[in-house]
């Protein structure tokens, strides 16, 4: 019998056939924990699926989860959260951008040290961002650093989607965001206002080497601005 997972990894995909095998290999090599990898997809023609199905028989804990809430990365993440059952939930991408080697430490900080959210931080000391659009980097860095100093958020990188959550935080803070990755900033701001314990550890982010990014700055910026304002005006209750 396989041990109960201590962490569920939610991995939304959209035609990541060129990346998924390497992404799964990295997780297997760098996350030596009892785990499930929940690969969440929108449609049956996604070219990620044949690679995952071929690996399922030899990778315990690897599962496909169909997103039935409506297409898009946010609904895929919602579907993954609904399927999660481990104490710790990590959201990570299939494009090889995230520093999955830090996941064991993230899990340790939640399970052993009592944190509720652990952010993989590009903008704290020791963190890095390699590649990617300059404007996107400037905006995310500016948002993270300004919210750290002005709103007191205990992370320098409030917009990074790569992070670990205590599962009951995700259950207790319903996501109101309507699209994209703004939910990361939303949950950080809400959890901070609710007095939840948040910390960060250095992480290196790499721009994808294959496939096409689904990040849409113009469409998603208004959603980020909404939760940026929330973070500035909602402080922890004393």
Tab-separated table of C-alpha atoms in Angstrom:
chain	number	residue	atom	x	y	z
A	1	UNK	CA	0.000	0.000	0.000
A	2	UNK	CA	1.295	3.439	-0.945
A	3	UNK	CA	1.733	5.910	1.946
A	4	UNK	CA	-0.797	8.710	2.252
A	5	UNK	CA	0.436	11.803	0.409
A	6	UNK	CA	1.762	14.648	2.526
A	7	UNK	CA	1.492	17.014	-0.433
A	8	UNK	CA	-0.729	17.327	-3.487
A	9	UNK	CA	0.800	19.145	-6.466
A	10	UNK	CA	-1.730	20.897	-8.686
A	11	UNK	CA	-0.427	21.316	-12.225
A	12	UNK	CA	-2.777	23.022	-14.716
A	13	UNK	CA	-1.896	22.236	-18.329
A	14	UNK	CA	-2.744	23.475	-21.787
A	15	UNK	CA	-0.953	21.623	-24.590
A	16	UNK	CA	2.212	21.053	-22.551
A	17	UNK	CA	3.179	17.892	-24.434
A	18	UNK	CA	6.643	19.327	-25.140
A	19	UNK	CA	7.327	19.960	-21.451
A	20	UNK	CA	5.350	17.561	-19.297
A	21	UNK	CA	7.750	14.589	-19.367
A	22	UNK	CA	10.677	16.707	-18.163
A	23	UNK	CA	8.470	18.437	-15.596
A	24	UNK	CA	7.374	15.100	-14.127
A	25	UNK	CA	10.960	13.810	-14.131
A	26	UNK	CA	12.076	16.905	-12.205
A	27	UNK	CA	9.378	16.428	-9.591
A	28	UNK	CA	10.239	12.760	-9.161
A	29	UNK	CA	13.916	13.569	-8.732
A	30	UNK	CA	13.592	16.645	-6.515
A	31	UNK	CA	10.481	16.014	-4.407
A	32	UNK	CA	11.182	12.744	-2.526
A	33	UNK	CA	7.939	12.877	-0.524
A	34	UNK	CA	4.718	10.851	-0.569
A	35	UNK	CA	2.752	12.925	-3.047
A	36	UNK	CA	0.102	13.131	-5.697
A	37	UNK	CA	0.594	15.070	-8.925
A	38	UNK	CA	-2.792	16.275	-10.140
A	39	UNK	CA	-2.481	17.205	-13.817
A	40	UNK	CA	-5.569	19.296	-14.542
A	41	UNK	CA	-6.706	19.660	-18.144
A	42	UNK	CA	-9.561	21.383	-19.978
A	43	UNK	CA	-10.185	19.278	-23.086
A	44	UNK	CA	-9.602	15.733	-24.293
A	45	UNK	CA	-7.483	16.777	-27.299
A	46	UNK	CA	-4.810	18.397	-25.097
A	47	UNK	CA	-1.446	17.031	-26.259
A	48	UNK	CA	-0.312	16.671	-22.626
A	49	UNK	CA	-2.638	13.748	-22.006
A	50	UNK	CA	-0.954	10.920	-23.982
A	51	UNK	CA	2.350	11.536	-22.184
A	52	UNK	CA	0.696	11.538	-18.766
A	53	UNK	CA	-1.387	8.433	-19.500
A	54	UNK	CA	1.744	6.572	-20.592
A	55	UNK	CA	3.420	7.403	-17.287
A	56	UNK	CA	0.553	6.788	-14.871
A	57	UNK	CA	1.190	3.003	-14.511
A	58	UNK	CA	4.783	3.602	-13.373
A	59	UNK	CA	4.360	6.819	-11.389
A	60	UNK	CA	2.317	6.245	-8.219
A	61	UNK	CA	0.286	9.327	-7.358
A	62	UNK	CA	0.178	10.733	-10.873
A	63	UNK	CA	-3.442	11.492	-11.784
A	64	UNK	CA	-5.384	13.292	-14.489
A	65	UNK	CA	-8.155	15.626	-13.313
A	66	UNK	CA	-10.681	16.997	-15.803
A	67	UNK	CA	-11.560	20.643	-15.262
A	68	UNK	CA	-15.353	20.737	-15.374
A	69	UNK	CA	-15.759	24.316	-14.095
A	70	UNK	CA	-15.089	26.104	-17.377
A	71	UNK	CA	-11.950	26.511	-19.457
A	72	UNK	CA	-8.998	28.519	-18.217
A	73	UNK	CA	-6.136	28.263	-15.772
A	74	UNK	CA	-8.092	29.661	-12.826
A	75	UNK	CA	-10.859	27.079	-13.132
A	76	UNK	CA	-8.247	24.370	-13.624
A	77	UNK	CA	-6.677	25.396	-10.323
A	78	UNK	CA	-10.110	25.434	-8.667
A	79	UNK	CA	-10.693	21.895	-9.952
A	80	UNK	CA	-7.321	20.815	-8.595
A	81	UNK	CA	-8.087	22.299	-5.189
A	82	UNK	CA	-11.400	20.431	-5.116
A	83	UNK	CA	-9.555	17.163	-5.853
A	84	UNK	CA	-6.806	17.728	-3.263
A	85	UNK	CA	-6.824	15.794	0.000
A	86	UNK	CA	-3.305	16.203	1.428
A	87	UNK	CA	-2.554	18.601	4.272
A	88	UNK	CA	-0.310	20.671	1.974
A	89	UNK	CA	-1.199	21.794	-1.552
A	90	UNK	CA	1.384	23.188	-3.982
A	91	UNK	CA	0.500	24.959	-7.218
A	92	UNK	CA	3.185	24.545	-9.872
A	93	UNK	CA	3.325	24.872	-13.627
A	94	UNK	CA	4.227	22.269	-16.238
A	95	UNK	CA	6.461	24.641	-18.218
A	96	UNK	CA	9.628	24.006	-16.148
A	97	UNK	CA	9.581	27.572	-14.817
A	98	UNK	CA	9.258	26.725	-11.120
A	99	UNK	CA	12.022	25.735	-8.720
A	100	UNK	CA	10.498	22.421	-7.598
A	101	UNK	CA	13.608	21.550	-5.548
A	102	UNK	CA	12.308	23.858	-2.791
A	103	UNK	CA	8.992	22.006	-2.427
A	104	UNK	CA	10.217	19.724	0.410
A	105	UNK	CA	11.223	22.800	2.429
A	106	UNK	CA	7.864	24.437	1.684
A	107	UNK	CA	6.081	21.363	2.996
A	108	UNK	CA	8.283	21.294	6.085
A	109	UNK	CA	7.516	24.928	6.883
A	110	UNK	CA	3.790	24.194	6.834
A	111	UNK	CA	3.732	20.792	8.516
A	112	UNK	CA	6.460	21.315	11.119
A	113	UNK	CA	6.682	25.071	11.652
A	114	UNK	CA	3.036	26.037	11.447
A	115	UNK	CA	2.949	28.347	8.441
A	116	UNK	CA	-0.200	28.569	6.330
A	117	UNK	CA	1.278	29.832	3.048
A	118	UNK	CA	4.873	29.524	1.812
A	119	UNK	CA	5.720	31.634	-1.233
A	120	UNK	CA	8.497	30.787	-3.644
A	121	UNK	CA	10.007	34.265	-3.839
A	122	UNK	CA	11.885	35.620	-6.843
A	123	UNK	CA	12.488	39.006	-5.265
A	124	UNK	CA	13.854	38.250	-1.808
A	125	UNK	CA	17.573	37.800	-1.173
A	126	UNK	CA	18.692	34.630	-2.967
A	127	UNK	CA	15.745	34.599	-5.394
A	128	UNK	CA	16.073	35.140	-9.144
A	129	UNK	CA	14.048	35.515	-12.298
A	130	UNK	CA	15.715	34.272	-15.490
A	131	UNK	CA	14.223	35.487	-18.745
A	132	UNK	CA	10.640	36.478	-19.385
A	133	UNK	CA	9.132	39.782	-20.602
A	134	UNK	CA	10.766	42.806	-19.007
A	135	UNK	CA	7.479	44.649	-18.437
A	136	UNK	CA	5.940	41.674	-16.672
A	137	UNK	CA	9.028	41.355	-14.466
A	138	UNK	CA	9.021	45.077	-13.655
A	139	UNK	CA	5.343	45.082	-12.700
A	140	UNK	CA	5.446	41.916	-10.582
A	141	UNK	CA	8.623	43.009	-8.815
A	142	UNK	CA	7.239	46.494	-8.167
A	143	UNK	CA	3.980	45.055	-6.829
A	144	UNK	CA	5.740	42.560	-4.587
A	145	UNK	CA	8.245	44.974	-3.087
A	146	UNK	CA	5.775	47.825	-2.602
A	147	UNK	CA	3.220	45.571	-0.900
A	148	UNK	CA	5.922	44.204	1.367
A	149	UNK	CA	6.903	47.694	2.537
A	150	UNK	CA	3.584	49.554	2.324
A	151	UNK	CA	1.080	46.842	3.298
A	152	UNK	CA	3.336	44.720	5.489
A	153	UNK	CA	2.869	41.535	3.488
A	154	UNK	CA	5.444	39.003	4.770
A	155	UNK	CA	6.674	38.235	1.245
A	156	UNK	CA	8.513	40.212	-1.427
A	157	UNK	CA	6.683	38.305	-4.196
A	158	UNK	CA	2.935	38.391	-3.562
A	159	UNK	CA	2.026	37.684	-7.198
A	160	UNK	CA	4.010	34.482	-7.732
A	161	UNK	CA	1.682	31.526	-8.298
A	162	UNK	CA	4.338	29.007	-7.214
A	163	UNK	CA	3.632	28.440	-3.553
A	164	UNK	CA	2.443	25.970	-0.937
A	165	UNK	CA	-0.796	26.274	1.025
A	166	UNK	CA	-2.215	24.565	4.041
A	167	UNK	CA	-5.274	22.953	2.483
A	168	UNK	CA	-7.712	24.388	5.025
A	169	UNK	CA	-6.601	27.898	3.967
A	170	UNK	CA	-7.740	27.167	0.429
A	171	UNK	CA	-11.000	25.780	1.763
A	172	UNK	CA	-11.579	28.782	4.027
A	173	UNK	CA	-10.723	31.549	1.549
A	174	UNK	CA	-12.907	31.146	-1.563
A	175	UNK	CA	-11.293	32.525	-4.716
A	176	UNK	CA	-13.188	35.521	-6.084
A	177	UNK	CA	-10.803	36.392	-8.923
A	178	UNK	CA	-12.298	36.031	-12.377
A	179	UNK	CA	-9.299	35.048	-14.435
A	180	UNK	CA	-5.612	34.378	-14.705
A	181	UNK	CA	-3.201	34.253	-11.805
A	182	UNK	CA	-4.494	37.251	-9.845
A	183	UNK	CA	-5.876	34.730	-7.369
A	184	UNK	CA	-2.322	34.388	-5.957
A	185	UNK	CA	-2.274	38.021	-4.877
A	186	UNK	CA	-5.903	37.710	-3.719
A	187	UNK	CA	-5.169	34.772	-1.416
A	188	UNK	CA	-2.010	36.405	-0.070
A	189	UNK	CA	-3.892	39.605	0.784
A	190	UNK	CA	-6.871	37.791	2.297
A	191	UNK	CA	-4.760	35.396	4.330
A	192	UNK	CA	-2.637	38.257	5.670
A	193	UNK	CA	-5.755	40.235	6.644
A	194	UNK	CA	-7.141	37.142	8.389
A	195	UNK	CA	-3.980	36.757	10.470
A	196	UNK	CA	-2.730	33.627	8.731
A	197	UNK	CA	1.009	32.900	8.919
A	198	UNK	CA	2.815	33.577	5.643
A	199	UNK	CA	6.493	33.206	4.862
A	200	UNK	CA	8.735	32.961	1.800
A	201	UNK	CA	11.854	31.163	0.643
A	202	UNK	CA	14.140	32.051	-2.266
A	203	UNK	CA	13.138	30.614	-5.611
A	204	UNK	CA	14.550	30.829	-9.115
A	205	UNK	CA	12.028	31.249	-11.925
A	206	UNK	CA	12.976	30.367	-15.518
A	207	UNK	CA	11.073	31.443	-18.606
A	208	UNK	CA	9.553	28.512	-20.482
A	209	UNK	CA	11.753	26.767	-23.049
A	210	UNK	CA	8.910	25.307	-25.133
A	211	UNK	CA	5.271	26.071	-25.790
A	212	UNK	CA	3.379	29.342	-25.472
A	213	UNK	CA	2.719	31.304	-22.300
A	214	UNK	CA	-0.927	31.898	-21.379
A	215	UNK	CA	-0.119	35.031	-19.401
A	216	UNK	CA	-2.183	37.971	-20.719
A	217	UNK	CA	-1.056	41.158	-19.008
A	218	UNK	CA	-3.577	43.552	-20.541
A	219	UNK	CA	-6.547	41.342	-19.723
A	220	UNK	CA	-5.445	40.437	-16.211
A	221	UNK	CA	-3.945	43.734	-14.972
A	222	UNK	CA	-7.294	45.135	-13.704
A	223	UNK	CA	-7.733	42.018	-11.537
A	224	UNK	CA	-4.275	42.467	-10.040
A	225	UNK	CA	-4.989	46.135	-9.323
A	226	UNK	CA	-8.175	45.205	-7.442
A	227	UNK	CA	-6.314	42.922	-5.035
A	228	UNK	CA	-3.354	45.297	-4.816
A	229	UNK	CA	-5.788	47.876	-3.439
A	230	UNK	CA	-7.305	45.291	-1.100
A	231	UNK	CA	-3.871	44.468	0.325
A	232	UNK	CA	-3.183	48.151	0.996
A	233	UNK	CA	-6.480	48.687	2.814
A	234	UNK	CA	-6.936	45.415	4.732
A	235	UNK	CA	-4.518	44.788	7.569
A	236	UNK	CA	-4.457	41.938	10.094
A	237	UNK	CA	-6.993	42.258	12.895
A	238	UNK	CA	-5.350	43.033	16.212
